[in-house]
Amino acid sequence: MSFQKASTSFTRFRIIDDIPADLWASIPEKLRQYAFIDIDDIAEERAFGWTSFDDMLDTEWRQAPPEKGDFLTFSLRLDTRRIPPAVLRKHVRLALRDEEERIKALGKKFIGRERKKEIQEQVKLRLMGRFLPIPAEFQVVWNMRSGRVYFSSTQTKMIEMFLDLFTRTFELRLEQLLPYSLALAMFGEEISAKIDDVQSTKFI
């Protein structure tokens, strides 16, 4: 998802911790500490980390710094290696058939449950090396003046990943801005009772 497109879906957050005065100077170092590490050449199923807002291949921010006026911009990159289920089932069956022939020669009749599980894991690991990971990019815009952070995804799993990595990187906690919290931020805590009394409308 990209903020540079004509339209996009995003989730809003606010920082709920006090921001240390020395944080801003250390932002590039912190981003590099948790930068994305490529898994094209290793049989890992998933990898994620920060990368440049301007180029998701740039994990050193050589092309452009994250600072843009009053904003910090960077991206969360997620690479996922997926084996098509039909391919996995086929190769597991072939491996089990080979195992059955092997144990028959040893005078055995059945493959134990643990051995089946071991064969499935071996097949999955072998196949992972034959499929390239699929990259995805989710951009982040952080307004340094207001403390608002915008993340270009509304997927629950991606939001959870983003919140965890953001807190680990910057040692700051985020609160998702839902309509209720946005209303309180705009009009003050005194309207909370009125909001609580609002009845939902059913559209038929």
mmCIF file of C-alpha atoms in Angstrom:
data_model
loop_
_atom_site.group_PDB
_atom_site.id
_atom_site.type_symbol
_atom_site.label_atom_id
_atom_site.label_comp_id
_atom_site.label_asym_id
_atom_site.label_seq_id
_atom_site.Cartn_x
_atom_site.Cartn_y
_atom_site.Cartn_z
ATOM 1 C CA MET A 1 0.000 0.000 0.000
ATOM 2 C CA SER A 2 1.316 3.438 -0.885
ATOM 3 C CA PHE A 3 0.540 7.008 0.134
ATOM 4 C CA GLN A 4 1.842 8.054 -3.281
ATOM 5 C CA LYS A 5 -1.165 6.561 -5.067
ATOM 6 C CA ALA A 6 -4.312 8.498 -5.913
ATOM 7 C CA SER A 7 -6.155 6.670 -3.115
ATOM 8 C CA THR A 8 -5.163 4.302 -0.321
ATOM 9 C CA SER A 9 -6.435 2.808 2.933
ATOM 10 C CA PHE A 10 -4.581 3.670 6.114
ATOM 11 C CA THR A 11 -4.744 3.492 9.899
ATOM 12 C CA ARG A 12 -4.062 6.457 12.214
ATOM 13 C CA PHE A 13 -2.195 6.328 15.513
ATOM 14 C CA ARG A 14 -0.979 8.725 18.168
ATOM 15 C CA ILE A 15 2.138 8.362 20.318
ATOM 16 C CA ILE A 16 1.126 8.004 23.960
ATOM 17 C CA ASP A 17 4.613 8.215 25.533
ATOM 18 C CA ASP A 18 6.759 11.276 26.079
ATOM 19 C CA ILE A 19 9.281 11.584 23.246
ATOM 20 C CA PRO A 20 12.898 11.974 24.445
ATOM 21 C CA ALA A 21 14.598 15.104 23.110
ATOM 22 C CA ASP A 22 17.509 13.058 21.715
ATOM 23 C CA LEU A 23 15.293 10.634 19.767
ATOM 24 C CA TRP A 24 15.154 12.563 16.492
ATOM 25 C CA ALA A 25 18.921 12.499 15.936
ATOM 26 C CA SER A 26 19.000 8.717 16.457
ATOM 27 C CA ILE A 27 16.126 7.852 14.077
ATOM 28 C CA PRO A 28 18.341 6.783 11.097
ATOM 29 C CA GLU A 29 20.431 4.521 13.335
ATOM 30 C CA LYS A 30 17.332 2.940 14.896
ATOM 31 C CA LEU A 31 15.798 2.291 11.471
ATOM 32 C CA ARG A 32 18.977 0.611 10.253
ATOM 33 C CA GLN A 33 19.098 -1.517 13.410
ATOM 34 C CA TYR A 34 15.712 -3.023 12.505
ATOM 35 C CA ALA A 35 16.072 -2.779 8.726
ATOM 36 C CA PHE A 36 14.731 -5.461 6.408
ATOM 37 C CA ILE A 37 17.084 -8.382 5.692
ATOM 38 C CA ASP A 38 16.629 -10.135 2.345
ATOM 39 C CA ILE A 39 15.777 -13.867 2.343
ATOM 40 C CA ASP A 40 16.043 -14.569 -1.401
ATOM 41 C CA ASP A 41 19.070 -16.815 -0.851
ATOM 42 C CA ILE A 42 18.020 -18.515 2.387
ATOM 43 C CA ALA A 43 15.106 -20.896 2.996
ATOM 44 C CA GLU A 44 13.200 -18.675 5.409
ATOM 45 C CA GLU A 45 9.414 -18.457 5.195
ATOM 46 C CA ARG A 46 9.057 -14.798 6.213
ATOM 47 C CA ALA A 47 11.091 -11.651 6.858
ATOM 48 C CA PHE A 48 10.097 -8.104 7.768
ATOM 49 C CA GLY A 49 11.762 -4.828 8.706
ATOM 50 C CA TRP A 50 12.095 -1.143 7.866
ATOM 51 C CA THR A 51 13.185 0.165 4.499
ATOM 52 C CA SER A 52 13.215 3.456 2.607
ATOM 53 C CA PHE A 53 9.912 5.183 1.789
ATOM 54 C CA ASP A 54 11.341 6.152 -1.613
ATOM 55 C CA ASP A 55 12.772 2.747 -2.572
ATOM 56 C CA MET A 56 11.930 -0.481 -0.741
ATOM 57 C CA LEU A 57 15.247 -1.981 -1.911
ATOM 58 C CA ASP A 58 17.190 0.714 -0.047
ATOM 59 C CA THR A 59 17.749 -0.456 3.537
ATOM 60 C CA GLU A 60 20.587 2.001 4.136
ATOM 61 C CA TRP A 61 18.643 5.144 3.159
ATOM 62 C CA ARG A 62 21.305 6.041 0.571
ATOM 63 C CA GLN A 63 18.825 7.501 -1.946
ATOM 64 C CA ALA A 64 16.924 9.745 0.474
ATOM 65 C CA PRO A 65 16.855 10.301 4.257
ATOM 66 C CA PRO A 66 13.709 9.497 6.267
ATOM 67 C CA GLU A 67 13.365 13.155 7.328
ATOM 68 C CA LYS A 68 11.076 15.222 5.068
ATOM 69 C CA GLY A 69 10.284 18.587 6.657
ATOM 70 C CA ASP A 70 8.111 18.018 9.716
ATOM 71 C CA PHE A 71 7.631 14.377 8.782
ATOM 72 C CA LEU A 72 9.500 11.094 9.067
ATOM 73 C CA THR A 73 8.784 8.647 6.254
ATOM 74 C CA PHE A 74 9.810 5.005 5.951
ATOM 75 C CA SER A 75 8.239 1.678 5.013
ATOM 76 C CA LEU A 76 7.590 -1.684 6.589
ATOM 77 C CA ARG A 77 8.567 -4.376 4.093
ATOM 78 C CA LEU A 78 7.262 -7.913 4.461
ATOM 79 C CA ASP A 79 8.515 -10.761 2.273
ATOM 80 C CA THR A 80 6.586 -14.030 2.423
ATOM 81 C CA ARG A 81 7.612 -17.257 0.732
ATOM 82 C CA ARG A 82 4.523 -19.304 -0.151
ATOM 83 C CA ILE A 83 4.480 -22.865 -1.445
ATOM 84 C CA PRO A 84 1.250 -23.621 -3.347
ATOM 85 C CA PRO A 85 -0.697 -26.165 -1.222
ATOM 86 C CA ALA A 86 -1.159 -28.536 -4.172
ATOM 87 C CA VAL A 87 2.602 -28.570 -4.801
ATOM 88 C CA LEU A 88 3.324 -29.282 -1.142
ATOM 89 C CA ARG A 89 0.745 -32.115 -0.998
ATOM 90 C CA LYS A 90 2.171 -33.700 -4.146
ATOM 91 C CA HIS A 91 5.761 -33.747 -2.918
ATOM 92 C CA VAL A 92 4.781 -34.943 0.559
ATOM 93 C CA ARG A 93 2.923 -37.871 -1.033
ATOM 94 C CA LEU A 94 5.950 -38.695 -3.184
ATOM 95 C CA ALA A 95 8.233 -38.567 -0.145
ATOM 96 C CA LEU A 96 5.874 -40.771 1.892
ATOM 97 C CA ARG A 97 5.701 -43.283 -0.962
ATOM 98 C CA ASP A 98 9.503 -43.459 -1.060
ATOM 99 C CA GLU A 99 9.550 -43.899 2.713
ATOM 100 C CA GLU A 100 7.012 -46.753 2.524
ATOM 101 C CA GLU A 101 9.212 -48.571 0.008
ATOM 102 C CA ARG A 102 12.244 -48.040 2.224
ATOM 103 C CA ILE A 103 10.625 -49.413 5.383
ATOM 104 C CA LYS A 104 9.154 -52.392 3.489
ATOM 105 C CA ALA A 105 12.686 -53.436 2.626
ATOM 106 C CA LEU A 106 13.401 -53.345 6.367
ATOM 107 C CA GLY A 107 10.380 -55.533 7.144
ATOM 108 C CA LYS A 108 8.225 -52.710 8.579
ATOM 109 C CA LYS A 109 4.630 -51.902 7.626
ATOM 110 C CA PHE A 110 3.766 -48.439 8.914
ATOM 111 C CA ILE A 111 5.303 -44.989 9.003
ATOM 112 C CA GLY A 112 5.112 -43.568 12.516
ATOM 113 C CA ARG A 113 3.339 -40.277 13.201
ATOM 114 C CA GLU A 114 6.537 -38.488 14.215
ATOM 115 C CA ARG A 115 8.334 -39.753 11.114
ATOM 116 C CA LYS A 116 5.498 -38.476 8.890
ATOM 117 C CA LYS A 117 5.741 -35.068 10.522
ATOM 118 C CA GLU A 118 9.505 -35.067 10.042
ATOM 119 C CA ILE A 119 9.118 -35.935 6.332
ATOM 120 C CA GLN A 120 6.583 -33.121 5.842
ATOM 121 C CA GLU A 121 8.959 -30.599 7.407
ATOM 122 C CA GLN A 122 11.866 -31.843 5.281
ATOM 123 C CA VAL A 123 9.806 -31.551 2.091
ATOM 124 C CA LYS A 124 8.598 -28.059 3.022
ATOM 125 C CA LEU A 125 12.149 -26.888 3.747
ATOM 126 C CA ARG A 126 13.415 -28.329 0.458
ATOM 127 C CA LEU A 127 10.637 -26.696 -1.558
ATOM 128 C CA MET A 128 11.041 -23.296 0.100
ATOM 129 C CA GLY A 129 14.430 -22.945 -1.510
ATOM 130 C CA ARG A 130 12.762 -23.237 -4.937
ATOM 131 C CA PHE A 131 10.217 -20.429 -4.504
ATOM 132 C CA LEU A 132 11.125 -16.750 -4.356
ATOM 133 C CA PRO A 133 9.525 -14.712 -1.547
ATOM 134 C CA ILE A 134 6.757 -12.277 -2.487
ATOM 135 C CA PRO A 135 7.525 -8.706 -1.322
ATOM 136 C CA ALA A 136 4.962 -6.289 0.101
ATOM 137 C CA GLU A 137 5.463 -2.685 1.228
ATOM 138 C CA PHE A 138 3.447 -0.714 3.787
ATOM 139 C CA GLN A 139 4.401 2.947 4.099
ATOM 140 C CA VAL A 140 4.648 4.971 7.319
ATOM 141 C CA VAL A 141 4.276 8.741 7.712
ATOM 142 C CA TRP A 142 5.091 10.201 11.154
ATOM 143 C CA ASN A 143 4.200 13.830 11.873
ATOM 144 C CA MET A 144 6.882 14.906 14.352
ATOM 145 C CA ARG A 145 4.948 17.996 15.471
ATOM 146 C CA SER A 146 1.578 16.393 16.208
ATOM 147 C CA GLY A 147 2.789 12.926 17.183
ATOM 148 C CA ARG A 148 0.402 11.374 14.660
ATOM 149 C CA VAL A 149 1.533 8.292 12.748
ATOM 150 C CA TYR A 150 -0.141 7.023 9.576
ATOM 151 C CA PHE A 151 0.287 3.409 8.404
ATOM 152 C CA SER A 152 -0.874 2.390 4.922
ATOM 153 C CA SER A 153 -2.765 -0.747 5.911
ATOM 154 C CA THR A 154 -5.985 -1.675 7.694
ATOM 155 C CA GLN A 155 -5.197 -5.397 7.989
ATOM 156 C CA THR A 156 -5.269 -6.569 11.611
ATOM 157 C CA LYS A 157 -2.174 -8.777 11.305
ATOM 158 C CA MET A 158 -0.168 -6.031 9.603
ATOM 159 C CA ILE A 159 -1.219 -3.486 12.244
ATOM 160 C CA GLU A 160 -0.099 -5.861 15.014
ATOM 161 C CA MET A 161 3.259 -6.412 13.290
ATOM 162 C CA PHE A 162 3.709 -2.670 12.793
ATOM 163 C CA LEU A 163 2.871 -1.815 16.425
ATOM 164 C CA ASP A 164 5.300 -4.418 17.757
ATOM 165 C CA LEU A 165 8.175 -3.360 15.481
ATOM 166 C CA PHE A 166 7.558 0.365 16.065
ATOM 167 C CA THR A 167 7.694 -0.090 19.847
ATOM 168 C CA ARG A 168 10.830 -2.241 19.669
ATOM 169 C CA THR A 169 12.554 0.237 17.353
ATOM 170 C CA PHE A 170 11.717 3.554 18.998
ATOM 171 C CA GLU A 171 10.678 2.449 22.520
ATOM 172 C CA LEU A 172 7.426 4.378 22.071
ATOM 173 C CA ARG A 173 3.881 3.056 22.315
ATOM 174 C CA LEU A 174 1.145 3.849 19.826
ATOM 175 C CA GLU A 175 -2.607 4.062 20.293
ATOM 176 C CA GLN A 176 -4.850 3.412 17.314
ATOM 177 C CA LEU A 177 -7.151 6.358 16.651
ATOM 178 C CA LEU A 178 -10.650 4.925 16.322
ATOM 179 C CA PRO A 179 -13.678 7.182 15.697
ATOM 180 C CA TYR A 180 -14.339 7.357 19.463
ATOM 181 C CA SER A 181 -10.822 8.490 20.363
ATOM 182 C CA LEU A 182 -10.756 10.890 17.405
ATOM 183 C CA ALA A 183 -13.966 12.530 18.653
ATOM 184 C CA LEU A 184 -12.471 12.946 22.143
ATOM 185 C CA ALA A 185 -9.302 14.421 20.656
ATOM 186 C CA MET A 186 -11.330 16.945 18.644
ATOM 187 C CA PHE A 187 -13.957 17.964 21.224
ATOM 188 C CA GLY A 188 -12.492 17.026 24.610
ATOM 189 C CA GLU A 189 -13.227 14.457 27.304
ATOM 190 C CA GLU A 190 -16.406 16.282 28.357
ATOM 191 C CA ILE A 191 -18.333 14.850 25.408
ATOM 192 C CA SER A 192 -17.562 11.223 26.324
ATOM 193 C CA ALA A 193 -20.941 10.805 28.085
ATOM 194 C CA LYS A 194 -22.801 12.056 25.013
ATOM 195 C CA ILE A 195 -20.873 9.699 22.740
ATOM 196 C CA ASP A 196 -21.610 6.762 25.052
ATOM 197 C CA ASP A 197 -25.343 7.501 24.744
ATOM 198 C CA VAL A 198 -25.301 7.467 20.935
ATOM 199 C CA GLN A 199 -27.396 4.615 19.535
ATOM 200 C CA SER A 200 -26.152 2.768 16.464
ATOM 201 C CA THR A 201 -28.157 3.103 13.255
ATOM 202 C CA LYS A 202 -29.253 0.022 11.347
ATOM 203 C CA PHE A 203 -29.239 0.273 7.551
ATOM 204 C CA ILE A 204 -31.525 -2.196 5.825
#
